[in-house]
């Protein structure tokens, strides 16, 4: 199901990341690596693990989209 508010946020954040990347090349890749590291270091007993992993996955999707459409 589509969510216009979420899609608008994704659109704006993607553009923002791309503009920041122009000023600081490599920033998005650093952020991707940071999110991947945070996800990999989640404690095994973290509460609501499936949800937390989904948040990390969505963050990675956004960052990778911004990184590939410069």
mmCIF file of N, CA, C and O in Angstrom:
data_model
loop_
_atom_site.group_PDB
_atom_site.id
_atom_site.type_symbol
_atom_site.label_atom_id
_atom_site.label_comp_id
_atom_site.label_asym_id
_atom_site.label_seq_id
_atom_site.Cartn_x
_atom_site.Cartn_y
_atom_site.Cartn_z
ATOM 1 N N UNK A 1 0.854 -1.171 0.000
ATOM 2 C CA UNK A 1 0.000 0.000 0.000
ATOM 3 C C UNK A 1 0.906 1.243 0.000
ATOM 4 O O UNK A 1 1.874 1.318 0.734
ATOM 5 N N UNK A 2 0.596 2.199 -0.805
ATOM 6 C CA UNK A 2 1.442 3.385 -0.873
ATOM 7 C C UNK A 2 1.117 4.356 0.254
ATOM 8 O O UNK A 2 0.011 4.420 0.763
ATOM 9 N N UNK A 3 2.143 5.091 0.629
ATOM 10 C CA UNK A 3 2.036 6.061 1.697
ATOM 11 C C UNK A 3 2.674 7.350 1.196
ATOM 12 O O UNK A 3 3.905 7.473 1.185
ATOM 13 N N UNK A 4 1.878 8.322 0.743
ATOM 14 C CA UNK A 4 2.432 9.543 0.160
ATOM 15 C C UNK A 4 3.387 10.289 1.092
ATOM 16 O O UNK A 4 4.389 10.833 0.634
ATOM 17 N N UNK A 5 3.111 10.299 2.387
ATOM 18 C CA UNK A 5 3.999 11.000 3.317
ATOM 19 C C UNK A 5 5.358 10.323 3.385
ATOM 20 O O UNK A 5 6.393 10.983 3.354
ATOM 21 N N UNK A 6 5.356 9.011 3.474
ATOM 22 C CA UNK A 6 6.621 8.272 3.523
ATOM 23 C C UNK A 6 7.368 8.422 2.200
ATOM 24 O O UNK A 6 8.593 8.606 2.190
ATOM 25 N N UNK A 7 6.654 8.350 1.079
ATOM 26 C CA UNK A 7 7.299 8.486 -0.228
ATOM 27 C C UNK A 7 7.867 9.882 -0.429
ATOM 28 O O UNK A 7 8.952 10.047 -0.999
ATOM 29 N N UNK A 8 7.171 10.903 0.053
ATOM 30 C CA UNK A 8 7.684 12.273 -0.042
ATOM 31 C C UNK A 8 8.944 12.425 0.795
ATOM 32 O O UNK A 8 9.922 13.061 0.361
ATOM 33 N N UNK A 9 8.944 11.838 1.964
ATOM 34 C CA UNK A 9 10.130 11.891 2.816
ATOM 35 C C UNK A 9 11.312 11.198 2.151
ATOM 36 O O UNK A 9 12.437 11.704 2.177
ATOM 37 N N UNK A 10 11.057 10.052 1.563
ATOM 38 C CA UNK A 10 12.107 9.323 0.851
ATOM 39 C C UNK A 10 12.664 10.154 -0.295
ATOM 40 O O UNK A 10 13.880 10.251 -0.489
ATOM 41 N N UNK A 11 11.797 10.780 -1.042
ATOM 42 C CA UNK A 11 12.200 11.638 -2.162
ATOM 43 C C UNK A 11 13.092 12.784 -1.679
ATOM 44 O O UNK A 11 14.165 13.039 -2.231
ATOM 45 N N UNK A 12 12.641 13.469 -0.638
ATOM 46 C CA UNK A 12 13.400 14.615 -0.122
ATOM 47 C C UNK A 12 14.732 14.183 0.491
ATOM 48 O O UNK A 12 15.759 14.833 0.269
ATOM 49 N N UNK A 13 14.726 13.107 1.246
ATOM 50 C CA UNK A 13 15.971 12.630 1.841
ATOM 51 C C UNK A 13 16.972 12.176 0.787
ATOM 52 O O UNK A 13 18.169 12.426 0.912
ATOM 53 N N UNK A 14 16.487 11.524 -0.247
ATOM 54 C CA UNK A 14 17.377 11.091 -1.330
ATOM 55 C C UNK A 14 18.065 12.302 -1.947
ATOM 56 O O UNK A 14 19.289 12.313 -2.136
ATOM 57 N N UNK A 15 17.293 13.339 -2.262
ATOM 58 C CA UNK A 15 17.874 14.556 -2.831
ATOM 59 C C UNK A 15 18.844 15.227 -1.886
ATOM 60 O O UNK A 15 19.907 15.712 -2.298
ATOM 61 N N UNK A 16 18.515 15.245 -0.610
ATOM 62 C CA UNK A 16 19.389 15.858 0.384
ATOM 63 C C UNK A 16 20.714 15.113 0.476
ATOM 64 O O UNK A 16 21.792 15.731 0.474
ATOM 65 N N UNK A 17 20.647 13.799 0.540
ATOM 66 C CA UNK A 17 21.884 13.008 0.597
ATOM 67 C C UNK A 17 22.744 13.221 -0.640
ATOM 68 O O UNK A 17 23.963 13.322 -0.550
ATOM 69 N N UNK A 18 22.107 13.288 -1.799
ATOM 70 C CA UNK A 18 22.866 13.493 -3.031
ATOM 71 C C UNK A 18 23.570 14.849 -3.029
ATOM 72 O O UNK A 18 24.714 14.966 -3.465
ATOM 73 N N UNK A 19 22.909 15.867 -2.535
ATOM 74 C CA UNK A 19 23.540 17.197 -2.470
ATOM 75 C C UNK A 19 24.681 17.219 -1.458
ATOM 76 O O UNK A 19 25.727 17.819 -1.701
ATOM 77 N N UNK A 20 24.485 16.570 -0.336
ATOM 78 C CA UNK A 20 25.557 16.499 0.655
ATOM 79 C C UNK A 20 26.753 15.716 0.119
ATOM 80 O O UNK A 20 27.897 16.054 0.406
ATOM 81 N N UNK A 21 26.462 14.691 -0.655
ATOM 82 C CA UNK A 21 27.535 13.872 -1.245
ATOM 83 C C UNK A 21 28.413 14.717 -2.167
ATOM 84 O O UNK A 21 29.628 14.499 -2.243
ATOM 85 N N UNK A 22 27.825 15.663 -2.865
ATOM 86 C CA UNK A 22 28.610 16.535 -3.745
ATOM 87 C C UNK A 22 29.610 17.361 -2.939
ATOM 88 O O UNK A 22 30.712 17.639 -3.404
ATOM 89 N N UNK A 23 29.223 17.759 -1.741
ATOM 90 C CA UNK A 23 30.101 18.552 -0.883
ATOM 91 C C UNK A 23 31.095 17.693 -0.122
ATOM 92 O O UNK A 23 32.181 18.150 0.225
ATOM 93 N N UNK A 24 30.728 16.462 0.134
ATOM 94 C CA UNK A 24 31.590 15.551 0.888
ATOM 95 C C UNK A 24 31.569 14.172 0.235
ATOM 96 O O UNK A 24 30.856 13.266 0.681
ATOM 97 N N UNK A 25 32.325 14.012 -0.852
ATOM 98 C CA UNK A 25 32.345 12.726 -1.563
ATOM 99 C C UNK A 25 32.709 11.567 -0.620
ATOM 100 O O UNK A 25 33.606 11.688 0.208
ATOM 101 N N UNK A 26 31.981 10.489 -0.769
ATOM 102 C CA UNK A 26 32.209 9.305 0.056
ATOM 103 C C UNK A 26 31.338 9.243 1.291
ATOM 104 O O UNK A 26 31.305 8.219 1.978
ATOM 105 N N UNK A 27 30.622 10.319 1.582
ATOM 106 C CA UNK A 27 29.800 10.374 2.783
ATOM 107 C C UNK A 27 28.730 9.277 2.790
ATOM 108 O O UNK A 27 28.535 8.597 3.808
ATOM 109 N N UNK A 28 28.060 9.100 1.668
ATOM 110 C CA UNK A 28 26.976 8.105 1.630
ATOM 111 C C UNK A 28 27.542 6.703 1.851
ATOM 112 O O UNK A 28 26.974 5.916 2.610
ATOM 113 N N UNK A 29 28.655 6.396 1.218
ATOM 114 C CA UNK A 29 29.263 5.071 1.400
ATOM 115 C C UNK A 29 29.670 4.866 2.858
ATOM 116 O O UNK A 29 29.484 3.782 3.410
ATOM 117 N N UNK A 30 30.200 5.898 3.488
ATOM 118 C CA UNK A 30 30.538 5.803 4.916
ATOM 119 C C UNK A 30 29.295 5.517 5.744
ATOM 120 O O UNK A 30 29.338 4.722 6.695
ATOM 121 N N UNK A 31 28.193 6.174 5.401
ATOM 122 C CA UNK A 31 26.950 5.949 6.132
ATOM 123 C C UNK A 31 26.437 4.528 5.915
ATOM 124 O O UNK A 31 25.953 3.884 6.858
ATOM 125 N N UNK A 32 26.543 4.039 4.684
ATOM 126 C CA UNK A 32 26.133 2.655 4.389
ATOM 127 C C UNK A 32 26.927 1.692 5.260
ATOM 128 O O UNK A 32 26.368 0.787 5.893
ATOM 129 N N UNK A 33 28.231 1.883 5.293
ATOM 130 C CA UNK A 33 29.081 1.003 6.099
ATOM 131 C C UNK A 33 28.741 1.097 7.581
ATOM 132 O O UNK A 33 28.759 0.085 8.291
ATOM 133 N N UNK A 34 28.409 2.287 8.047
ATOM 134 C CA UNK A 34 28.021 2.455 9.444
ATOM 135 C C UNK A 34 26.736 1.725 9.780
ATOM 136 O O UNK A 34 26.642 1.050 10.810
ATOM 137 N N UNK A 35 25.743 1.841 8.907
ATOM 138 C CA UNK A 35 24.471 1.149 9.139
ATOM 139 C C UNK A 35 24.681 -0.362 9.089
ATOM 140 O O UNK A 35 24.150 -1.099 9.933
ATOM 141 N N UNK A 36 25.456 -0.830 8.113
ATOM 142 C CA UNK A 36 25.727 -2.271 8.034
ATOM 143 C C UNK A 36 26.437 -2.772 9.290
ATOM 144 O O UNK A 36 26.113 -3.847 9.810
ATOM 145 N N UNK A 37 27.375 -1.973 9.785
ATOM 146 C CA UNK A 37 28.081 -2.352 11.005
ATOM 147 C C UNK A 37 27.166 -2.374 12.213
ATOM 148 O O UNK A 37 27.240 -3.287 13.045
ATOM 149 N N UNK A 38 26.308 -1.360 12.316
ATOM 150 C CA UNK A 38 25.357 -1.319 13.433
ATOM 151 C C UNK A 38 24.411 -2.514 13.382
ATOM 152 O O UNK A 38 24.128 -3.137 14.413
ATOM 153 N N UNK A 39 23.941 -2.840 12.188
ATOM 154 C CA UNK A 39 23.028 -3.975 12.045
ATOM 155 C C UNK A 39 23.727 -5.276 12.429
ATOM 156 O O UNK A 39 23.168 -6.108 13.142
ATOM 157 N N UNK A 40 24.968 -5.441 11.979
ATOM 158 C CA UNK A 40 25.714 -6.662 12.266
ATOM 159 C C UNK A 40 26.039 -6.799 13.755
ATOM 160 O O UNK A 40 26.193 -7.916 14.254
ATOM 161 N N UNK A 41 26.118 -5.696 14.470
ATOM 162 C CA UNK A 41 26.496 -5.762 15.884
ATOM 163 C C UNK A 41 25.302 -5.735 16.835
ATOM 164 O O UNK A 41 25.493 -5.566 18.046
ATOM 165 N N UNK A 42 24.110 -5.919 16.301
ATOM 166 C CA UNK A 42 22.940 -5.976 17.176
ATOM 167 C C UNK A 42 23.103 -7.121 18.179
ATOM 168 O O UNK A 42 23.473 -8.223 17.802
ATOM 169 N N UNK A 43 22.828 -6.854 19.441
ATOM 170 C CA UNK A 43 22.891 -7.949 20.411
ATOM 171 C C UNK A 43 21.835 -9.012 20.080
ATOM 172 O O UNK A 43 20.767 -8.691 19.556
ATOM 173 N N UNK A 44 22.145 -10.237 20.379
ATOM 174 C CA UNK A 44 21.222 -11.330 20.059
ATOM 175 C C UNK A 44 19.902 -11.212 20.811
ATOM 176 O O UNK A 44 18.886 -11.718 20.364
ATOM 177 N N UNK A 45 19.919 -10.517 21.938
ATOM 178 C CA UNK A 45 18.703 -10.411 22.740
ATOM 179 C C UNK A 45 17.971 -9.077 22.563
ATOM 180 O O UNK A 45 17.135 -8.716 23.391
ATOM 181 N N UNK A 46 18.260 -8.362 21.466
ATOM 182 C CA UNK A 46 17.602 -7.070 21.249
ATOM 183 C C UNK A 46 16.093 -7.284 21.133
ATOM 184 O O UNK A 46 15.633 -8.237 20.508
ATOM 185 N N UNK A 47 15.352 -6.408 21.760
ATOM 186 C CA UNK A 47 13.900 -6.516 21.709
ATOM 187 C C UNK A 47 13.366 -6.168 20.328
ATOM 188 O O UNK A 47 13.915 -5.313 19.640
ATOM 189 N N UNK A 48 12.322 -6.858 19.904
ATOM 190 C CA UNK A 48 11.664 -6.603 18.624
ATOM 191 C C UNK A 48 12.660 -6.613 17.466
ATOM 192 O O UNK A 48 12.685 -5.715 16.630
ATOM 193 N N UNK A 49 13.499 -7.611 17.442
ATOM 194 C CA UNK A 49 14.595 -7.731 16.482
ATOM 195 C C UNK A 49 14.136 -7.575 15.034
ATOM 196 O O UNK A 49 14.772 -6.887 14.245
ATOM 197 N N UNK A 50 13.040 -8.207 14.670
ATOM 198 C CA UNK A 50 12.573 -8.143 13.282
ATOM 199 C C UNK A 50 12.303 -6.701 12.867
ATOM 200 O O UNK A 50 12.682 -6.278 11.768
ATOM 201 N N UNK A 51 11.691 -5.931 13.739
ATOM 202 C CA UNK A 51 11.407 -4.531 13.438
ATOM 203 C C UNK A 51 12.697 -3.723 13.328
ATOM 204 O O UNK A 51 12.863 -2.931 12.397
ATOM 205 N N UNK A 52 13.601 -3.918 14.250
ATOM 206 C CA UNK A 52 14.871 -3.188 14.239
ATOM 207 C C UNK A 52 15.639 -3.496 12.953
ATOM 208 O O UNK A 52 16.183 -2.589 12.309
ATOM 209 N N UNK A 53 15.663 -4.753 12.548
ATOM 210 C CA UNK A 53 16.342 -5.118 11.301
ATOM 211 C C UNK A 53 15.663 -4.481 10.089
ATOM 212 O O UNK A 53 16.334 -4.068 9.148
ATOM 213 N N UNK A 54 14.338 -4.387 10.111
ATOM 214 C CA UNK A 54 13.620 -3.720 9.023
ATOM 215 C C UNK A 54 14.000 -2.246 8.929
ATOM 216 O O UNK A 54 14.134 -1.694 7.831
ATOM 217 N N UNK A 55 14.166 -1.603 10.084
ATOM 218 C CA UNK A 55 14.585 -0.195 10.096
ATOM 219 C C UNK A 55 15.961 -0.065 9.446
ATOM 220 O O UNK A 55 16.175 0.805 8.593
ATOM 221 N N UNK A 56 16.895 -0.925 9.823
ATOM 222 C CA UNK A 56 18.221 -0.890 9.210
ATOM 223 C C UNK A 56 18.129 -1.149 7.705
ATOM 224 O O UNK A 56 18.791 -0.475 6.910
ATOM 225 N N UNK A 57 17.314 -2.116 7.305
ATOM 226 C CA UNK A 57 17.170 -2.437 5.879
ATOM 227 C C UNK A 57 16.602 -1.254 5.097
ATOM 228 O O UNK A 57 17.053 -0.964 3.986
ATOM 229 N N UNK A 58 15.624 -0.570 5.654
ATOM 230 C CA UNK A 58 15.053 0.599 4.980
ATOM 231 C C UNK A 58 16.074 1.724 4.884
ATOM 232 O O UNK A 58 16.147 2.415 3.868
ATOM 233 N N UNK A 59 16.851 1.918 5.937
ATOM 234 C CA UNK A 59 17.907 2.938 5.903
ATOM 235 C C UNK A 59 18.916 2.612 4.803
ATOM 236 O O UNK A 59 19.345 3.495 4.050
ATOM 237 N N UNK A 60 19.285 1.346 4.693
ATOM 238 C CA UNK A 60 20.226 0.937 3.640
ATOM 239 C C UNK A 60 19.630 1.135 2.255
ATOM 240 O O UNK A 60 20.327 1.577 1.329
ATOM 241 N N UNK A 61 18.365 0.845 2.097
ATOM 242 C CA UNK A 61 17.704 1.042 0.805
ATOM 243 C C UNK A 61 17.762 2.506 0.404
ATOM 244 O O UNK A 61 18.110 2.842 -0.731
ATOM 245 N N UNK A 62 17.451 3.386 1.337
ATOM 246 C CA UNK A 62 17.487 4.822 1.057
ATOM 247 C C UNK A 62 18.898 5.275 0.695
ATOM 248 O O UNK A 62 19.102 5.968 -0.302
ATOM 249 N N UNK A 63 19.873 4.874 1.480
ATOM 250 C CA UNK A 63 21.255 5.288 1.229
ATOM 251 C C UNK A 63 21.781 4.747 -0.095
ATOM 252 O O UNK A 63 22.441 5.465 -0.846
ATOM 253 N N UNK A 64 21.470 3.496 -0.380
ATOM 254 C CA UNK A 64 21.943 2.905 -1.641
ATOM 255 C C UNK A 64 21.281 3.561 -2.831
ATOM 256 O O UNK A 64 21.907 3.768 -3.863
ATOM 257 N N UNK A 65 20.015 3.913 -2.704
ATOM 258 C CA UNK A 65 19.328 4.623 -3.776
ATOM 259 C C UNK A 65 20.004 5.981 -4.026
ATOM 260 O O UNK A 65 20.275 6.360 -5.147
ATOM 261 N N UNK A 66 20.286 6.688 -2.958
ATOM 262 C CA UNK A 66 20.941 7.995 -3.091
ATOM 263 C C UNK A 66 22.347 7.853 -3.668
ATOM 264 O O UNK A 66 22.801 8.686 -4.441
ATOM 265 N N UNK A 67 23.027 6.780 -3.320
ATOM 266 C CA UNK A 67 24.403 6.559 -3.775
ATOM 267 C C UNK A 67 24.471 6.178 -5.250
ATOM 268 O O UNK A 67 25.459 6.467 -5.916
ATOM 269 N N UNK A 68 23.433 5.565 -5.763
ATOM 270 C CA UNK A 68 23.460 5.067 -7.150
ATOM 271 C C UNK A 68 22.843 6.005 -8.157
ATOM 272 O O UNK A 68 22.881 5.723 -9.346
ATOM 273 N N UNK A 69 22.273 7.116 -7.728
ATOM 274 C CA UNK A 69 21.606 8.005 -8.684
ATOM 275 C C UNK A 69 22.207 9.402 -8.651
ATOM 276 O O UNK A 69 21.508 10.388 -8.767
ATOM 277 N N UNK A 70 23.509 9.467 -8.499
ATOM 278 C CA UNK A 70 24.177 10.772 -8.446
ATOM 279 C C UNK A 70 24.338 11.353 -9.822
ATOM 280 O O UNK A 70 24.572 10.712 -10.776
#
